[in-house]
mmCIF file of C-alpha atoms in Angstrom:
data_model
loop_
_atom_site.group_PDB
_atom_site.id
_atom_site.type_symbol
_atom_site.label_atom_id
_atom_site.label_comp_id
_atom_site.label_asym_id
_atom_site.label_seq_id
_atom_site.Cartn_x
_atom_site.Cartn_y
_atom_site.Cartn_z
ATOM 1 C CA UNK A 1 41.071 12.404 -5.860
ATOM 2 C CA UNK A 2 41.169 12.248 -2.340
ATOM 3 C CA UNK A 3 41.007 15.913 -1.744
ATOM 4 C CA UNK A 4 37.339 15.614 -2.914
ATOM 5 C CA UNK A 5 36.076 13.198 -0.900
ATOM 6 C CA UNK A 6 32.492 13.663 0.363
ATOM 7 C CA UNK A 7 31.704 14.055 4.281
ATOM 8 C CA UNK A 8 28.299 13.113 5.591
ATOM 9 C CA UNK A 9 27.504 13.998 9.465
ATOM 10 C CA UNK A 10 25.593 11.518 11.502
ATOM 11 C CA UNK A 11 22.047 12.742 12.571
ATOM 12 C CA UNK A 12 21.578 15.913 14.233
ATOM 13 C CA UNK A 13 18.793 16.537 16.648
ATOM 14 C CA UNK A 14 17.467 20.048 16.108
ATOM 15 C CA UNK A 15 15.889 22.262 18.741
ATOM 16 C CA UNK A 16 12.852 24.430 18.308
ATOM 17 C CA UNK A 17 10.758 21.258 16.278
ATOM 18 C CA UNK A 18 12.517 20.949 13.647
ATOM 19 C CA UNK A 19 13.294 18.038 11.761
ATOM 20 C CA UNK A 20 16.377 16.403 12.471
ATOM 21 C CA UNK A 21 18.837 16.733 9.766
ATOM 22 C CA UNK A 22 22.791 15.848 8.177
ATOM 23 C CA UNK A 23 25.284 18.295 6.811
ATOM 24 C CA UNK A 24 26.797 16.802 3.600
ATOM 25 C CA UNK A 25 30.036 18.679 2.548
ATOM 26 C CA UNK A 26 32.504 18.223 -0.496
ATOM 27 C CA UNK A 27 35.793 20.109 -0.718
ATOM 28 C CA UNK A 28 36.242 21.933 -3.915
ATOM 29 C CA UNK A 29 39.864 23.295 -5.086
ATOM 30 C CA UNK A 30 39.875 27.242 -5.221
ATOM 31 C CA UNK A 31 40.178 28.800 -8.501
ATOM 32 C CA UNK A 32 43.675 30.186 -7.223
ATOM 33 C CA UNK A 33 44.610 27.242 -6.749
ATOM 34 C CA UNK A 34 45.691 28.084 -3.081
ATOM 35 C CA UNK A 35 43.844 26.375 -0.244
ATOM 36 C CA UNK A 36 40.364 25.031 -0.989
ATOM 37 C CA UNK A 37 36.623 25.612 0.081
ATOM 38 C CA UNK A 38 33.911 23.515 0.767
ATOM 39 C CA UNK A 39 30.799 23.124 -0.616
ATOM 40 C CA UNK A 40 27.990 21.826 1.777
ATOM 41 C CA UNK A 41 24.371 21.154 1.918
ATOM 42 C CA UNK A 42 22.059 20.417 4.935
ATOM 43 C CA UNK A 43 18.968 17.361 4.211
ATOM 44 C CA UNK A 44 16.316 16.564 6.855
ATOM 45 C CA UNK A 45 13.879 13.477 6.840
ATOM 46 C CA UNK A 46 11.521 14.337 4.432
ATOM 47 C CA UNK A 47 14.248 14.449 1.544
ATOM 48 C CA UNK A 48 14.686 10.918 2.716
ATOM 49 C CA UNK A 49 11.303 10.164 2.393
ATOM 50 C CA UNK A 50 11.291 8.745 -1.333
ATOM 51 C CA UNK A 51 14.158 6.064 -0.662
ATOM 52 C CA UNK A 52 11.938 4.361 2.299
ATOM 53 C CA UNK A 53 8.916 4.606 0.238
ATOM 54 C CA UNK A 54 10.476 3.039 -2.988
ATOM 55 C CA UNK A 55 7.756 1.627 -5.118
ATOM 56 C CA UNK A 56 7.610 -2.296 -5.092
ATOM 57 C CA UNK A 57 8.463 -2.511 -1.499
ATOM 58 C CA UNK A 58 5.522 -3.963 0.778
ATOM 59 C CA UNK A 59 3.655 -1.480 2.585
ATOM 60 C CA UNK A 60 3.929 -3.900 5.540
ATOM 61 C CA UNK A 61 8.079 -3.973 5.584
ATOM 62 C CA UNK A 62 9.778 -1.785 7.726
ATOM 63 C CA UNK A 63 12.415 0.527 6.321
ATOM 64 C CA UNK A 64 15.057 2.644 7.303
ATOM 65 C CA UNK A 65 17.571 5.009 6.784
ATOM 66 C CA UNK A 66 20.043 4.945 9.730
ATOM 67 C CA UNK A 67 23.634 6.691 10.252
ATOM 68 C CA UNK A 68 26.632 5.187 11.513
ATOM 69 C CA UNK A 69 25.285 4.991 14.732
ATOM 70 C CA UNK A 70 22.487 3.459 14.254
ATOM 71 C CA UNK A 71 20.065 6.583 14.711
ATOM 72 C CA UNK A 72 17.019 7.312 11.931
ATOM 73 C CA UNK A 73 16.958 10.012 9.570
ATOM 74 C CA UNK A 74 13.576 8.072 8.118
ATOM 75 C CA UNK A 75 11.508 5.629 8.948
ATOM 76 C CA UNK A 76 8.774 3.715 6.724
ATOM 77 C CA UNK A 77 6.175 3.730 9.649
ATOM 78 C CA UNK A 78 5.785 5.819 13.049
ATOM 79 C CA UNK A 79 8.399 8.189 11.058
ATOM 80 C CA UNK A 80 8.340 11.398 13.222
ATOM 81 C CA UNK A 81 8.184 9.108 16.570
ATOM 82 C CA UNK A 82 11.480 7.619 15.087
ATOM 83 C CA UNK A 83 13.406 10.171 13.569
ATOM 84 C CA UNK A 84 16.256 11.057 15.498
ATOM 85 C CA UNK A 85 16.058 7.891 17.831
ATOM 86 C CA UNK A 86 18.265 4.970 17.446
ATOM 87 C CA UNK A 87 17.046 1.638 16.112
ATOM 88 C CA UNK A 88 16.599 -1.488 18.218
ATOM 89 C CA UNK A 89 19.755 -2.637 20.347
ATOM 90 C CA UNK A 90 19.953 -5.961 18.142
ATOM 91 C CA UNK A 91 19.998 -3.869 14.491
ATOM 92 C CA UNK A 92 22.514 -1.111 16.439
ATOM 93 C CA UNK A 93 25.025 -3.825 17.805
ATOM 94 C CA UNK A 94 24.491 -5.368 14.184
ATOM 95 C CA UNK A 95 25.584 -1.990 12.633
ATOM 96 C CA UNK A 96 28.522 -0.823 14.725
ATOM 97 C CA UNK A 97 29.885 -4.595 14.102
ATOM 98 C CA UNK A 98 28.978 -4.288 10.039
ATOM 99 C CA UNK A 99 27.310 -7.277 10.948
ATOM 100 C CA UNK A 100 25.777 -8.625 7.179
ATOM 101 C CA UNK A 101 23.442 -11.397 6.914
ATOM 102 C CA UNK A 102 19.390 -11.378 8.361
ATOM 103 C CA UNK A 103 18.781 -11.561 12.079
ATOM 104 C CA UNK A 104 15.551 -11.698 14.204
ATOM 105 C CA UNK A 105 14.937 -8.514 15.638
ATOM 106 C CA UNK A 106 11.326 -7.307 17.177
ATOM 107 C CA UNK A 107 10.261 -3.821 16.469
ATOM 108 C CA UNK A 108 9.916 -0.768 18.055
ATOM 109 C CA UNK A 109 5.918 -1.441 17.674
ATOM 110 C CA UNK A 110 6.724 -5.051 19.105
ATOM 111 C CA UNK A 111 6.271 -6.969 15.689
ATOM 112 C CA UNK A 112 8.526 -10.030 15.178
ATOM 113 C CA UNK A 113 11.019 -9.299 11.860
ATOM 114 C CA UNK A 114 13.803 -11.135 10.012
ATOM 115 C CA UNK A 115 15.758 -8.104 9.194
ATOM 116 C CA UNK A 116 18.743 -7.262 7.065
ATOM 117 C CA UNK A 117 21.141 -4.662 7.003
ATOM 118 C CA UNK A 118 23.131 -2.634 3.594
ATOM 119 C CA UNK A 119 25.738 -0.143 3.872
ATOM 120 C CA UNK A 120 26.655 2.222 1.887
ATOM 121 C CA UNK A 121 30.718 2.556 1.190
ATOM 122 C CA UNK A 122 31.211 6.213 0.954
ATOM 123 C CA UNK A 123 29.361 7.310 4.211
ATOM 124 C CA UNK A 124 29.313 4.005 6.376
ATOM 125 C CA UNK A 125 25.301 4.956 6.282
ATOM 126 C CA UNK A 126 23.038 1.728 6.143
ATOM 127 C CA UNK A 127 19.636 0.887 5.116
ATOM 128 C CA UNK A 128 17.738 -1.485 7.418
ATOM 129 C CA UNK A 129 14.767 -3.691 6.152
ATOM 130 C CA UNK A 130 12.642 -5.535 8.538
ATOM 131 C CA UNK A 131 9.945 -8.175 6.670
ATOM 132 C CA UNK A 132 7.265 -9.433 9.572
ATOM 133 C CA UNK A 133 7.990 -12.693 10.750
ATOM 134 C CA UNK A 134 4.125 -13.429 10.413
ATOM 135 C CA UNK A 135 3.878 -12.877 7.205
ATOM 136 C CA UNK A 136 6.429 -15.913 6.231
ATOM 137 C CA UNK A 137 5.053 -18.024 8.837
ATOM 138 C CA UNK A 138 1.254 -17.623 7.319
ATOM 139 C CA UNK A 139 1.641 -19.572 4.304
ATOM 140 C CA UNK A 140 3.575 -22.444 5.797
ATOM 141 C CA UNK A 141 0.450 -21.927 8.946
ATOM 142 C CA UNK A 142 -1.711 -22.511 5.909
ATOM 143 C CA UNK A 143 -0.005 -25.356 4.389
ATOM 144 C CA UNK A 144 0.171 -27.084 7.893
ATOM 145 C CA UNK A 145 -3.476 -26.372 8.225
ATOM 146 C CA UNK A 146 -4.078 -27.591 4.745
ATOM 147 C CA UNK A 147 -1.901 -30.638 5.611
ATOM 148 C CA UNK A 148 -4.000 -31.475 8.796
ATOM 149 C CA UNK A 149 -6.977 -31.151 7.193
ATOM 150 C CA UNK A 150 -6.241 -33.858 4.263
ATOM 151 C CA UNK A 151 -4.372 -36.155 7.002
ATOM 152 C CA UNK A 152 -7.573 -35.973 8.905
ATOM 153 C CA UNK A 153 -9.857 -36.776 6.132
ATOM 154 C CA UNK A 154 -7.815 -40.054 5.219
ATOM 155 C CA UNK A 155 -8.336 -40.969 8.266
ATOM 156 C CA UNK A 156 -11.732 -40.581 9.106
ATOM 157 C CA UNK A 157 -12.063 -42.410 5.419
ATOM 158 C CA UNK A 158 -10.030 -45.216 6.356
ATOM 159 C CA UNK A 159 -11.634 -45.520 9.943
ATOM 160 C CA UNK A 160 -14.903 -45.872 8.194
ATOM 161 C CA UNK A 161 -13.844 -48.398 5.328
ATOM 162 C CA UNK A 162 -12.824 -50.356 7.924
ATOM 163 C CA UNK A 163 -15.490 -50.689 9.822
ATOM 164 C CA UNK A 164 -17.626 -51.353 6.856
ATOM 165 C CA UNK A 165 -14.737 -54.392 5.663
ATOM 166 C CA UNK A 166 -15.107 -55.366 9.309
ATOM 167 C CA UNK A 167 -18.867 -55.564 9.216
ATOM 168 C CA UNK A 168 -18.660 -57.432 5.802
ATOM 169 C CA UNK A 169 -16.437 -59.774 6.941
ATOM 170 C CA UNK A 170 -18.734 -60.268 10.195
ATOM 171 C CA UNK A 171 -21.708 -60.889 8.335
ATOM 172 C CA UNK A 172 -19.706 -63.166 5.582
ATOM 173 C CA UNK A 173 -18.251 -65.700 8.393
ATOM 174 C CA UNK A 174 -22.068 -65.337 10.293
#
């Protein structure tokens, strides 16, 4: 019921070099039946480390797990410069408005994304997944390539069949 609902912390910054962590607590009735305690756990980034580095995802997308906020617990890439630091103003504004949808952000590192945000329902949590821009622009880049290649060919062919009609007909009416 609603007496058990979970409770997830955003991020908290530790002192001393620690990882940053969350405190995850669940009430649980006491056996009396009189008042209840509460059952709690602490997790830092590196028991988020398996959910950014899900098998299947490219090892060139950018993933990560963010609070309500906005601020890492994990990142895919630069991790422990990110942890603990918020993500870029576009994604944050995106989160605080539950914004849904892809968006172009650029990176911390300065790479060009389309990126997409999902929450999750019980903690207001999200994941957000950045896929380099470049690497949907460099098939179509090859296709146009491919495209100016064959255009330029037909026309180089024409120009010289052409010139050859042009010559026959030259030497035909000579």
């Amino acid at each position: 019921g609603a007496d058990r609902e979970l409770s997830i912390s955003n991020v908290i910054k530790s002192d001393g070099g620690h990882e940053p962590f969350v405190f995850i607590a669940i009430p649980v009735p006491h056996p009396d039946g009189v008042g209840r305690w509460i059952l709690g756990t602490f997790l830092d980034s590196r028991d988020f480390a398996e959910v950014v580095n899900e098998p299947g995802v490219p090892d060139d997308w950018i993933v990560s797990i963010v609070d309500r906020d906005g601020t890492h617990i994990r990142r895919s890439h630069l991790n422990s410069e990110y942890t603990g630091q918020p993500l870029v103003p576009e994604l944050v504004r995106h989160i605080e408005s539950r914004g849904t949808g892809t968006l172009l952000t650029i990176s911390h590192e300065g790479l060009d994304l389309i990126s997409t945000v999902a929450y999750a329902r019980t903690s207001g949590w999200a994941a957000a997944v950045g896929l380099p821009l470049a690497k949907l622009e460099a098939p179509l880049w090859q296709s146009l390539r491919t495209l100016a290649f064959i255009g330029t060919a037909l026309v180089v062919t024409a120009l010289v069949l052409a010139f050859w009609v042009a010559g026959t007909l030259t030497r035909a009416f000579g």
